[in-house]
Amino acid sequence: MAEGKGGTMVVIMVICLLVMAFQCDAYPVCSSYVVGGKTGWNKNFNNGWLDNIPLQPCDKFVFNYPKGKHNVAVVNKTGFDGCKTTPSDKVYTSGKVEIALKDGANYFISSIPGDCPPMKIKVDFT
């Protein structure tokens, strides 16, 4: 067992390192991704840009689109499958929005008539 001030400092430093290591696991590094890559969120949208991205809950999707031409609606599975929103769905219309992905299923569509499909995306962490 360590004795004296030097030994006590070593023990404290080891404890601090262990605490920092556990905190890193508890707080993942989150990233932001532009939906659709360079083409953005539009009628030419292709889900293929997601193929090699290791997404995790807390990552953010950045939707860029012409204001007034498209929107982003956060919907449930029924809304996703039917390309429809309900009054309780959150609909963004600003032209640029950043949305954090949550654990479980995440469904997004454009609710402008004629946009969905193809403007829909699903990410499921279940």
GROMACS .gro file of N, CA, C and O in nm:
model
  504
    1MET      N    1   0.084  -0.118   0.000
    1MET     CA    2   0.000   0.000   0.000
    1MET      C    3   0.088   0.124   0.000
    1MET      O    4   0.192   0.128   0.062
    2ALA      N    5   0.044   0.227  -0.073
    2ALA     CA    6   0.122   0.349  -0.084
    2ALA      C    7   0.121   0.423   0.048
    2ALA      O    8   0.020   0.432   0.116
    3GLU      N    9   0.238   0.479   0.080
    3GLU     CA   10   0.247   0.555   0.205
    3GLU      C   11   0.295   0.695   0.175
    3GLU      O   12   0.364   0.719   0.078
    4GLY      N   13   0.259   0.789   0.259
    4GLY     CA   14   0.306   0.926   0.246
    4GLY      C   15   0.228   1.003   0.140
    4GLY      O   16   0.137   0.953   0.077
    5LYS      N   17   0.273   1.129   0.123
    5LYS     CA   18   0.204   1.219   0.029
    5LYS      C   19   0.213   1.170  -0.115
    5LYS      O   20   0.117   1.177  -0.190
    6GLY      N   21   0.326   1.119  -0.159
    6GLY     CA   22   0.343   1.073  -0.296
    6GLY      C   23   0.249   0.960  -0.328
    6GLY      O   24   0.187   0.955  -0.434
    7GLY      N   25   0.235   0.864  -0.238
    7GLY     CA   26   0.146   0.751  -0.259
    7GLY      C   27   0.001   0.794  -0.264
    7GLY      O   28  -0.078   0.743  -0.343
    8THR      N   29  -0.036   0.888  -0.179
    8THR     CA   30  -0.173   0.938  -0.176
    8THR      C   31  -0.206   1.009  -0.307
    8THR      O   32  -0.315   0.991  -0.362
    9MET      N   33  -0.112   1.084  -0.360
    9MET     CA   34  -0.134   1.154  -0.487
    9MET      C   35  -0.153   1.055  -0.601
    9MET      O   36  -0.237   1.076  -0.689
   10VAL      N   37  -0.078   0.946  -0.602
   10VAL     CA   38  -0.092   0.845  -0.706
   10VAL      C   39  -0.232   0.782  -0.701
   10VAL      O   40  -0.298   0.764  -0.803
   11VAL      N   41  -0.278   0.751  -0.580
   11VAL     CA   42  -0.410   0.692  -0.564
   11VAL      C   43  -0.518   0.789  -0.612
   11VAL      O   44  -0.611   0.750  -0.683
   12ILE      N   45  -0.505   0.916  -0.578
   12ILE     CA   46  -0.603   1.017  -0.621
   12ILE      C   47  -0.602   1.030  -0.772
   12ILE      O   48  -0.707   1.037  -0.836
   13MET      N   49  -0.484   1.029  -0.833
   13MET     CA   50  -0.475   1.041  -0.979
   13MET      C   51  -0.539   0.921  -1.048
   13MET      O   52  -0.610   0.935  -1.148
   14VAL      N   53  -0.520   0.801  -0.995
   14VAL     CA   54  -0.580   0.680  -1.053
   14VAL      C   55  -0.732   0.689  -1.043
   14VAL      O   56  -0.804   0.657  -1.138
   15ILE      N   57  -0.782   0.732  -0.929
   15ILE     CA   58  -0.926   0.746  -0.911
   15ILE      C   59  -0.981   0.848  -1.010
   15ILE      O   60  -1.085   0.824  -1.074
   16CYS      N   61  -0.914   0.960  -1.028
   16CYS     CA   62  -0.959   1.062  -1.124
   16CYS      C   63  -0.962   1.007  -1.266
   16CYS      O   64  -1.056   1.033  -1.341
   17LEU      N   65  -0.862   0.931  -1.305
   17LEU     CA   66  -0.858   0.872  -1.439
   17LEU      C   67  -0.974   0.774  -1.458
   17LEU      O   68  -1.035   0.770  -1.565
   18LEU      N   69  -1.002   0.695  -1.356
   18LEU     CA   70  -1.113   0.600  -1.366
   18LEU      C   71  -1.247   0.674  -1.379
   18LEU      O   72  -1.332   0.635  -1.459
   19VAL      N   73  -1.266   0.780  -1.303
   19VAL     CA   74  -1.389   0.858  -1.311
   19VAL      C   75  -1.403   0.918  -1.450
   19VAL      O   76  -1.510   0.913  -1.511
   20MET      N   77  -1.295   0.972  -1.506
   20MET     CA   78  -1.301   1.030  -1.640
   20MET      C   79  -1.332   0.923  -1.744
   20MET      O   80  -1.408   0.947  -1.838
   21ALA      N   81  -1.278   0.804  -1.731
   21ALA     CA   82  -1.304   0.697  -1.826
   21ALA      C   83  -1.452   0.658  -1.824
   21ALA      O   84  -1.513   0.637  -1.929
   22PHE      N   85  -1.510   0.649  -1.706
   22PHE     CA   86  -1.652   0.614  -1.696
   22PHE      C   87  -1.740   0.725  -1.752
   22PHE      O   88  -1.843   0.699  -1.811
   23GLN      N   89  -1.701   0.850  -1.734
   23GLN     CA   90  -1.780   0.961  -1.787
   23GLN      C   91  -1.779   0.960  -1.939
   23GLN      O   92  -1.878   0.993  -2.002
   24CYS      N   93  -1.670   0.922  -2.001
   24CYS     CA   94  -1.664   0.917  -2.147
   24CYS      C   95  -1.764   0.816  -2.201
   24CYS      O   96  -1.826   0.838  -2.305
   25ASP      N   97  -1.778   0.703  -2.135
   25ASP     CA   98  -1.874   0.603  -2.179
   25ASP      C   99  -2.017   0.650  -2.159
   25ASP      O  100  -2.105   0.618  -2.237
   26ALA      N  101  -2.041   0.728  -2.055
   26ALA     CA  102  -2.176   0.773  -2.024
   26ALA      C  103  -2.221   0.886  -2.116
   26ALA      O  104  -2.339   0.905  -2.138
   27TYR      N  105  -2.126   0.962  -2.171
   27TYR     CA  106  -2.158   1.075  -2.256
   27TYR      C  107  -2.093   1.057  -2.392
   27TYR      O  108  -1.979   1.096  -2.414
   28PRO      N  109  -2.165   0.995  -2.487
   28PRO     CA  110  -2.106   0.971  -2.619
   28PRO      C  111  -2.082   1.103  -2.693
   28PRO      O  112  -2.145   1.204  -2.664
   29VAL      N  113  -1.993   1.098  -2.787
   29VAL     CA  114  -1.968   1.213  -2.871
   29VAL      C  115  -2.075   1.215  -2.980
   29VAL      O  116  -2.088   1.119  -3.057
   30CYS      N  117  -2.151   1.321  -2.984
   30CYS     CA  118  -2.260   1.332  -3.081
   30CYS      C  119  -2.213   1.411  -3.202
   30CYS      O  120  -2.132   1.502  -3.189
   31SER      N  121  -2.267   1.376  -3.318
   31SER     CA  122  -2.229   1.442  -3.443
   31SER      C  123  -2.352   1.497  -3.512
   31SER      O  124  -2.464   1.458  -3.484
   32SER      N  125  -2.329   1.588  -3.606
   32SER     CA  126  -2.437   1.643  -3.689
   32SER      C  127  -2.416   1.598  -3.833
   32SER      O  128  -2.302   1.596  -3.881
   33TYR      N  129  -2.525   1.565  -3.900
   33TYR     CA  130  -2.520   1.518  -4.039
   33TYR      C  131  -2.623   1.594  -4.121
   33TYR      O  132  -2.739   1.605  -4.081
   34VAL      N  133  -2.581   1.645  -4.235
   34VAL     CA  134  -2.673   1.713  -4.326
   34VAL      C  135  -2.752   1.607  -4.402
   34VAL      O  136  -2.694   1.523  -4.471
   35VAL      N  137  -2.882   1.609  -4.385
   35VAL     CA  138  -2.969   1.510  -4.448
   35VAL      C  139  -2.962   1.525  -4.600
   35VAL      O  140  -2.979   1.635  -4.653
   36GLY      N  141  -2.932   1.415  -4.667
   36GLY     CA  142  -2.918   1.417  -4.812
   36GLY      C  143  -2.780   1.455  -4.860
   36GLY      O  144  -2.756   1.462  -4.980
   37GLY      N  145  -2.688   1.480  -4.765
   37GLY     CA  146  -2.553   1.519  -4.804
   37GLY      C  147  -2.555   1.651  -4.879
   37GLY      O  148  -2.626   1.744  -4.842
   38LYS      N  149  -2.477   1.660  -4.984
   38LYS     CA  150  -2.463   1.787  -5.058
   38LYS      C  151  -2.592   1.830  -5.127
   38LYS      O  152  -2.615   1.948  -5.148
   39THR      N  153  -2.678   1.734  -5.163
   39THR     CA  154  -2.802   1.772  -5.232
   39THR      C  155  -2.909   1.822  -5.136
   39THR      O  156  -3.001   1.891  -5.177
   40GLY      N  157  -2.898   1.787  -5.009
   40GLY     CA  158  -2.992   1.835  -4.909
   40GLY      C  159  -3.127   1.764  -4.914
   40GLY      O  160  -3.143   1.658  -4.972
   41TRP      N  161  -3.225   1.826  -4.850
   41TRP     CA  162  -3.361   1.772  -4.833
   41TRP      C  163  -3.447   1.826  -4.946
   41TRP      O  164  -3.491   1.940  -4.944
   42ASN      N  165  -3.467   1.743  -5.050
   42ASN     CA  166  -3.546   1.785  -5.165
   42ASN      C  167  -3.605   1.661  -5.233
   42ASN      O  168  -3.585   1.550  -5.187
   43LYS      N  169  -3.676   1.680  -5.345
   43LYS     CA  170  -3.742   1.567  -5.411
   43LYS      C  171  -3.644   1.467  -5.471
   43LYS      O  172  -3.683   1.356  -5.504
   44ASN      N  173  -3.518   1.503  -5.484
   44ASN     CA  174  -3.415   1.410  -5.532
   44ASN      C  175  -3.348   1.337  -5.417
   44ASN      O  176  -3.247   1.271  -5.435
   45PHE      N  177  -3.406   1.352  -5.298
   45PHE     CA  178  -3.350   1.291  -5.178
   45PHE      C  179  -3.336   1.140  -5.194
   45PHE      O  180  -3.423   1.073  -5.247
   46ASN      N  181  -3.223   1.088  -5.147
   46ASN     CA  182  -3.194   0.945  -5.155
   46ASN      C  183  -3.141   0.900  -5.021
   46ASN      O  184  -3.043   0.955  -4.971
   47ASN      N  185  -3.204   0.799  -4.961
   47ASN     CA  186  -3.158   0.748  -4.831
   47ASN      C  187  -3.020   0.684  -4.835
   47ASN      O  188  -2.963   0.653  -4.732
   48GLY      N  189  -2.963   0.663  -4.954
   48GLY     CA  190  -2.832   0.600  -4.967
   48GLY      C  191  -2.720   0.674  -4.896
   48GLY      O  192  -2.620   0.613  -4.860
   49TRP      N  193  -2.734   0.804  -4.874
   49TRP     CA  194  -2.628   0.879  -4.807
   49TRP      C  195  -2.607   0.830  -4.663
   49TRP      O  196  -2.502   0.851  -4.605
   50LEU      N  197  -2.704   0.758  -4.609
   50LEU     CA  198  -2.695   0.706  -4.472
   50LEU      C  199  -2.616   0.576  -4.460
   50LEU      O  200  -2.580   0.535  -4.351
   51ASP      N  201  -2.592   0.510  -4.573
   51ASP     CA  202  -2.539   0.373  -4.571
   51ASP      C  203  -2.414   0.352  -4.486
   51ASP      O  204  -2.401   0.250  -4.421
   52ASN      N  205  -2.323   0.444  -4.487
   52ASN     CA  206  -2.196   0.424  -4.415
   52ASN      C  207  -2.179   0.516  -4.296
   52ASN      O  208  -2.067   0.541  -4.252
   53ILE      N  209  -2.290   0.566  -4.243
   53ILE     CA  210  -2.283   0.656  -4.128
   53ILE      C  211  -2.325   0.579  -4.003
   53ILE      O  212  -2.437   0.531  -3.995
   54PRO      N  213  -2.236   0.567  -3.905
   54PRO     CA  214  -2.269   0.496  -3.781
   54PRO      C  215  -2.347   0.586  -3.686
   54PRO      O  216  -2.291   0.643  -3.593
   55LEU      N  217  -2.476   0.599  -3.709
   55LEU     CA  218  -2.560   0.689  -3.628
   55LEU      C  219  -2.580   0.634  -3.487
   55LEU      O  220  -2.577   0.514  -3.465
   56GLN      N  221  -2.604   0.727  -3.395
   56GLN     CA  222  -2.636   0.691  -3.257
   56GLN      C  223  -2.736   0.791  -3.203
   56GLN      O  224  -2.744   0.904  -3.253
   57PRO      N  225  -2.815   0.750  -3.103
   57PRO     CA  226  -2.904   0.848  -3.040
   57PRO      C  227  -2.821   0.966  -2.990
   57PRO      O  228  -2.710   0.946  -2.942
   58CYS      N  229  -2.869   1.084  -3.007
   58CYS     CA  230  -2.806   1.213  -2.973
   58CYS      C  231  -2.743   1.277  -3.095
   58CYS      O  232  -2.721   1.398  -3.094
   59ASP      N  233  -2.712   1.200  -3.202
   59ASP     CA  234  -2.666   1.264  -3.324
   59ASP      C  235  -2.776   1.357  -3.372
   59ASP      O  236  -2.893   1.341  -3.337
   60LYS      N  237  -2.739   1.454  -3.455
   60LYS     CA  238  -2.837   1.550  -3.505
   60LYS      C  239  -2.844   1.543  -3.656
   60LYS      O  240  -2.743   1.529  -3.723
   61PHE      N  241  -2.965   1.554  -3.706
   61PHE     CA  242  -2.989   1.568  -3.849
   61PHE      C  243  -3.009   1.717  -3.878
   61PHE      O  244  -3.090   1.783  -3.812
   62VAL      N  245  -2.939   1.767  -3.977
   62VAL     CA  246  -2.956   1.904  -4.023
   62VAL      C  247  -3.031   1.897  -4.156
   62VAL      O  248  -2.982   1.838  -4.252
   63PHE      N  249  -3.150   1.953  -4.159
   63PHE     CA  250  -3.232   1.956  -4.279
   63PHE      C  251  -3.217   2.094  -4.343
   63PHE      O  252  -3.251   2.194  -4.280
   64ASN      N  253  -3.168   2.099  -4.466
   64ASN     CA  254  -3.158   2.223  -4.543
   64ASN      C  255  -3.253   2.213  -4.662
   64ASN      O  256  -3.247   2.115  -4.737
   65TYR      N  257  -3.341   2.312  -4.678
   65TYR     CA  258  -3.440   2.309  -4.786
   65TYR      C  259  -3.489   2.451  -4.812
   65TYR      O  260  -3.479   2.538  -4.726
   66PRO      N  261  -3.542   2.475  -4.933
   66PRO     CA  262  -3.596   2.608  -4.963
   66PRO      C  263  -3.720   2.637  -4.879
   66PRO      O  264  -3.818   2.562  -4.885
   67LYS      N  265  -3.714   2.743  -4.802
   67LYS     CA  266  -3.829   2.782  -4.719
   67LYS      C  267  -3.952   2.804  -4.807
   67LYS      O  268  -3.944   2.869  -4.910
   68GLY      N  269  -4.063   2.745  -4.765
   68GLY     CA  270  -4.187   2.758  -4.839
   68GLY      C  271  -4.207   2.652  -4.946
   68GLY      O  272  -4.319   2.632  -4.993
   69LYS      N  273  -4.099   2.585  -4.986
   69LYS     CA  274  -4.111   2.481  -5.089
   69LYS      C  275  -4.122   2.342  -5.027
   69LYS      O  276  -4.189   2.255  -5.081
   70HIS      N  277  -4.053   2.319  -4.916
   70HIS     CA  278  -4.056   2.192  -4.845
   70HIS      C  279  -4.068   2.222  -4.696
   70HIS      O  280  -4.062   2.337  -4.654
   71ASN      N  281  -4.081   2.117  -4.615
   71ASN     CA  282  -4.077   2.131  -4.470
   71ASN      C  283  -4.024   2.001  -4.411
   71ASN      O  284  -3.990   1.908  -4.485
   72VAL      N  285  -4.017   1.994  -4.280
   72VAL     CA  286  -3.978   1.872  -4.210
   72VAL      C  287  -4.082   1.848  -4.101
   72VAL      O  288  -4.104   1.934  -4.016
   73ALA      N  289  -4.144   1.732  -4.107
   73ALA     CA  290  -4.242   1.695  -4.005
   73ALA      C  291  -4.190   1.573  -3.930
   73ALA      O  292  -4.145   1.477  -3.992
   74VAL      N  293  -4.193   1.580  -3.798
   74VAL     CA  294  -4.157   1.466  -3.715
   74VAL      C  295  -4.286   1.390  -3.688
   74VAL      O  296  -4.378   1.444  -3.627
   75VAL      N  297  -4.293   1.267  -3.739
   75VAL     CA  298  -4.417   1.189  -3.733
   75VAL      C  299  -4.394   1.053  -3.668
   75VAL      O  300  -4.280   1.016  -3.640
   76ASN      N  301  -4.501   0.979  -3.648
   76ASN     CA  302  -4.490   0.842  -3.598
   76ASN      C  303  -4.491   0.746  -3.719
   76ASN      O  304  -4.493   0.791  -3.833
   77LYS      N  305  -4.490   0.616  -3.692
   77LYS     CA  306  -4.484   0.517  -3.800
   77LYS      C  307  -4.603   0.528  -3.894
   77LYS      O  308  -4.588   0.521  -4.016
   78THR      N  309  -4.722   0.551  -3.839
   78THR     CA  310  -4.841   0.565  -3.923
   78THR      C  311  -4.828   0.685  -4.016
   78THR      O  312  -4.858   0.676  -4.135
   79GLY      N  313  -4.782   0.797  -3.963
   79GLY     CA  314  -4.761   0.916  -4.045
   79GLY      C  315  -4.654   0.895  -4.150
   79GLY      O  316  -4.665   0.941  -4.264
   80PHE      N  317  -4.549   0.821  -4.113
   80PHE     CA  318  -4.441   0.790  -4.207
   80PHE      C  319  -4.492   0.702  -4.320
   80PHE      O  320  -4.470   0.732  -4.438
   81ASP      N  321  -4.562   0.595  -4.284
   81ASP     CA  322  -4.611   0.502  -4.385
   81ASP      C  323  -4.713   0.568  -4.478
   81ASP      O  324  -4.715   0.541  -4.598
   82GLY      N  325  -4.798   0.654  -4.425
   82GLY     CA  326  -4.903   0.718  -4.504
   82GLY      C  327  -4.869   0.857  -4.555
   82GLY      O  328  -4.951   0.921  -4.620
   83CYS      N  329  -4.748   0.906  -4.522
   83CYS     CA  330  -4.706   1.041  -4.563
   83CYS      C  331  -4.807   1.146  -4.517
   83CYS      O  332  -4.846   1.235  -4.592
   84LYS      N  333  -4.850   1.135  -4.391
   84LYS     CA  334  -4.949   1.229  -4.337
   84LYS      C  335  -4.908   1.276  -4.198
   84LYS      O  336  -4.845   1.203  -4.123
   85THR      N  337  -4.945   1.398  -4.167
   85THR     CA  338  -4.922   1.453  -4.034
   85THR      C  339  -5.054   1.463  -3.959
   85THR      O  340  -5.162   1.458  -4.018
   86THR      N  341  -5.041   1.477  -3.828
   86THR     CA  342  -5.156   1.504  -3.743
   86THR      C  343  -5.133   1.639  -3.676
   86THR      O  344  -5.021   1.691  -3.678
   87PRO      N  345  -5.237   1.698  -3.618
   87PRO     CA  346  -5.218   1.827  -3.550
   87PRO      C  347  -5.113   1.824  -3.439
   87PRO      O  348  -5.054   1.928  -3.407
   88SER      N  349  -5.087   1.707  -3.381
   88SER     CA  350  -4.989   1.700  -3.271
   88SER      C  351  -4.845   1.683  -3.321
   88SER      O  352  -4.751   1.692  -3.242
   89ASP      N  353  -4.823   1.660  -3.451
   89ASP     CA  354  -4.688   1.645  -3.505
   89ASP      C  355  -4.618   1.780  -3.513
   89ASP      O  356  -4.680   1.883  -3.542
   90LYS      N  357  -4.488   1.779  -3.488
   90LYS     CA  358  -4.407   1.900  -3.499
   90LYS      C  359  -4.367   1.917  -3.645
   90LYS      O  360  -4.308   1.827  -3.705
   91VAL      N  361  -4.399   2.032  -3.704
   91VAL     CA  362  -4.365   2.062  -3.843
   91VAL      C  363  -4.277   2.187  -3.846
   91VAL      O  364  -4.314   2.291  -3.792
   92TYR      N  365  -4.159   2.173  -3.908
   92TYR     CA  366  -4.064   2.283  -3.919
   92TYR      C  367  -4.071   2.342  -4.059
   92TYR      O  368  -4.075   2.269  -4.157
   93THR      N  369  -4.071   2.474  -4.069
   93THR     CA  370  -4.087   2.540  -4.199
   93THR      C  371  -3.982   2.647  -4.227
   93THR      O  372  -3.992   2.720  -4.325
   94SER      N  373  -3.879   2.658  -4.146
   94SER     CA  374  -3.783   2.769  -4.153
   94SER      C  375  -3.685   2.761  -4.270
   94SER      O  376  -3.622   2.860  -4.304
   95GLY      N  377  -3.667   2.643  -4.330
   95GLY     CA  378  -3.566   2.628  -4.436
   95GLY      C  379  -3.440   2.561  -4.386
   95GLY      O  380  -3.360   2.511  -4.465
   96LYS      N  381  -3.419   2.562  -4.256
   96LYS     CA  382  -3.306   2.491  -4.196
   96LYS      C  383  -3.344   2.456  -4.053
   96LYS      O  384  -3.386   2.542  -3.977
   97VAL      N  385  -3.328   2.329  -4.019
   97VAL     CA  386  -3.359   2.285  -3.884
   97VAL      C  387  -3.263   2.173  -3.845
   97VAL      O  388  -3.220   2.094  -3.930
   98GLU      N  389  -3.226   2.172  -3.719
   98GLU     CA  390  -3.139   2.067  -3.665
   98GLU      C  391  -3.219   1.991  -3.560
   98GLU      O  392  -3.270   2.052  -3.465
   99ILE      N  393  -3.231   1.859  -3.578
   99ILE     CA  394  -3.314   1.778  -3.489
   99ILE      C  395  -3.229   1.664  -3.432
   99ILE      O  396  -3.168   1.588  -3.508
  100ALA      N  397  -3.226   1.652  -3.300
  100ALA     CA  398  -3.151   1.545  -3.234
  100ALA      C  399  -3.228   1.413  -3.246
  100ALA      O  400  -3.349   1.409  -3.225
  101LEU      N  401  -3.156   1.309  -3.282
  101LEU     CA  402  -3.216   1.177  -3.290
  101LEU      C  403  -3.233   1.122  -3.149
  101LEU      O  404  -3.148   1.142  -3.063
  102LYS      N  405  -3.344   1.055  -3.127
  102LYS     CA  406  -3.371   0.998  -2.994
  102LYS      C  407  -3.358   0.846  -3.001
  102LYS      O  408  -3.361   0.787  -3.109
  103ASP      N  409  -3.346   0.786  -2.886
  103ASP     CA  410  -3.345   0.640  -2.878
  103ASP      C  411  -3.480   0.589  -2.926
  103ASP      O  412  -3.583   0.650  -2.900
  104GLY      N  413  -3.482   0.479  -2.998
  104GLY     CA  414  -3.606   0.426  -3.053
  104GLY      C  415  -3.618   0.465  -3.200
  104GLY      O  416  -3.520   0.485  -3.269
  105ALA      N  417  -3.742   0.478  -3.247
  105ALA     CA  418  -3.767   0.508  -3.388
  105ALA      C  419  -3.780   0.659  -3.409
  105ALA      O  420  -3.842   0.729  -3.329
  106ASN      N  421  -3.721   0.707  -3.518
  106ASN     CA  422  -3.727   0.848  -3.559
  106ASN      C  423  -3.780   0.852  -3.702
  106ASN      O  424  -3.720   0.791  -3.792
  107TYR      N  425  -3.891   0.923  -3.722
  107TYR     CA  426  -3.954   0.929  -3.854
  107TYR      C  427  -3.968   1.075  -3.897
  107TYR      O  428  -4.018   1.158  -3.820
  108PHE      N  429  -3.925   1.105  -4.020
  108PHE     CA  430  -3.933   1.241  -4.073
  108PHE      C  431  -3.991   1.236  -4.215
  108PHE      O  432  -3.956   1.148  -4.293
  109ILE      N  433  -4.078   1.332  -4.246
  109ILE     CA  434  -4.131   1.346  -4.382
  109ILE      C  435  -4.139   1.494  -4.416
  109ILE      O  436  -4.131   1.580  -4.328
  110SER      N  437  -4.156   1.524  -4.545
  110SER     CA  438  -4.202   1.657  -4.585
  110SER      C  439  -4.351   1.642  -4.608
  110SER      O  440  -4.395   1.555  -4.684
  111SER      N  441  -4.430   1.726  -4.542
  111SER     CA  442  -4.575   1.714  -4.553
  111SER      C  443  -4.635   1.802  -4.662
  111SER      O  444  -4.756   1.811  -4.675
  112ILE      N  445  -4.550   1.864  -4.743
  112ILE     CA  446  -4.598   1.942  -4.857
  112ILE      C  447  -4.656   1.844  -4.960
  112ILE      O  448  -4.591   1.744  -4.993
  113PRO      N  449  -4.777   1.867  -5.010
  113PRO     CA  450  -4.836   1.775  -5.108
  113PRO      C  451  -4.740   1.747  -5.225
  113PRO      O  452  -4.683   1.839  -5.282
  114GLY      N  453  -4.724   1.619  -5.256
  114GLY     CA  454  -4.636   1.576  -5.365
  114GLY      C  455  -4.492   1.549  -5.323
  114GLY      O  456  -4.414   1.494  -5.401
  115ASP      N  457  -4.453   1.589  -5.201
  115ASP     CA  458  -4.315   1.568  -5.155
  115ASP      C  459  -4.290   1.427  -5.103
  115ASP      O  460  -4.180   1.374  -5.114
  116CYS      N  461  -4.389   1.368  -5.040
  116CYS     CA  462  -4.370   1.238  -4.974
  116CYS      C  463  -4.456   1.132  -5.041
  116CYS      O  464  -4.579   1.149  -5.046
  117PRO      N  465  -4.399   1.018  -5.083
  117PRO     CA  466  -4.255   1.000  -5.101
  117PRO      C  467  -4.204   1.087  -5.215
  117PRO      O  468  -4.286   1.136  -5.291
  118PRO      N  469  -4.080   1.108  -5.233
  118PRO     CA  470  -3.963   1.042  -5.177
  118PRO      C  471  -3.906   1.108  -5.052
  118PRO      O  472  -3.814   1.055  -4.993
  119MET      N  473  -3.959   1.223  -5.010
  119MET     CA  474  -3.897   1.295  -4.899
  119MET      C  475  -3.944   1.240  -4.765
  119MET      O  476  -4.028   1.297  -4.696
  120LYS      N  477  -3.885   1.127  -4.728
  120LYS     CA  478  -3.912   1.065  -4.599
  120LYS      C  479  -3.788   0.987  -4.556
  120LYS      O  480  -3.715   0.936  -4.640
  121ILE      N  481  -3.766   0.984  -4.426
  121ILE     CA  482  -3.648   0.915  -4.374
  121ILE      C  483  -3.682   0.855  -4.238
  121ILE      O  484  -3.752   0.918  -4.158
  122LYS      N  485  -3.630   0.736  -4.215
  122LYS     CA  486  -3.652   0.665  -4.088
  122LYS      C  487  -3.516   0.621  -4.033
  122LYS      O  488  -3.433   0.569  -4.106
  123VAL      N  489  -3.497   0.643  -3.905
  123VAL     CA  490  -3.381   0.591  -3.833
  123VAL      C  491  -3.435   0.523  -3.708
  123VAL      O  492  -3.505   0.585  -3.630
  124ASP      N  493  -3.400   0.397  -3.690
  124ASP     CA  494  -3.455   0.319  -3.579
  124ASP      C  495  -3.342   0.261  -3.496
  124ASP      O  496  -3.260   0.182  -3.546
  125PHE      N  497  -3.335   0.297  -3.369
  125PHE     CA  498  -3.233   0.247  -3.277
  125PHE      C  499  -3.284   0.135  -3.187
  125PHE      O  500  -3.221   0.103  -3.088
  126THR      N  501  -3.401   0.077  -3.219
  126THR     CA  502  -3.453  -0.030  -3.134
  126THR      C  503  -3.394  -0.163  -3.171
  126THR      O  504  -3.336  -0.184  -3.273
   0.00000   0.00000   0.00000
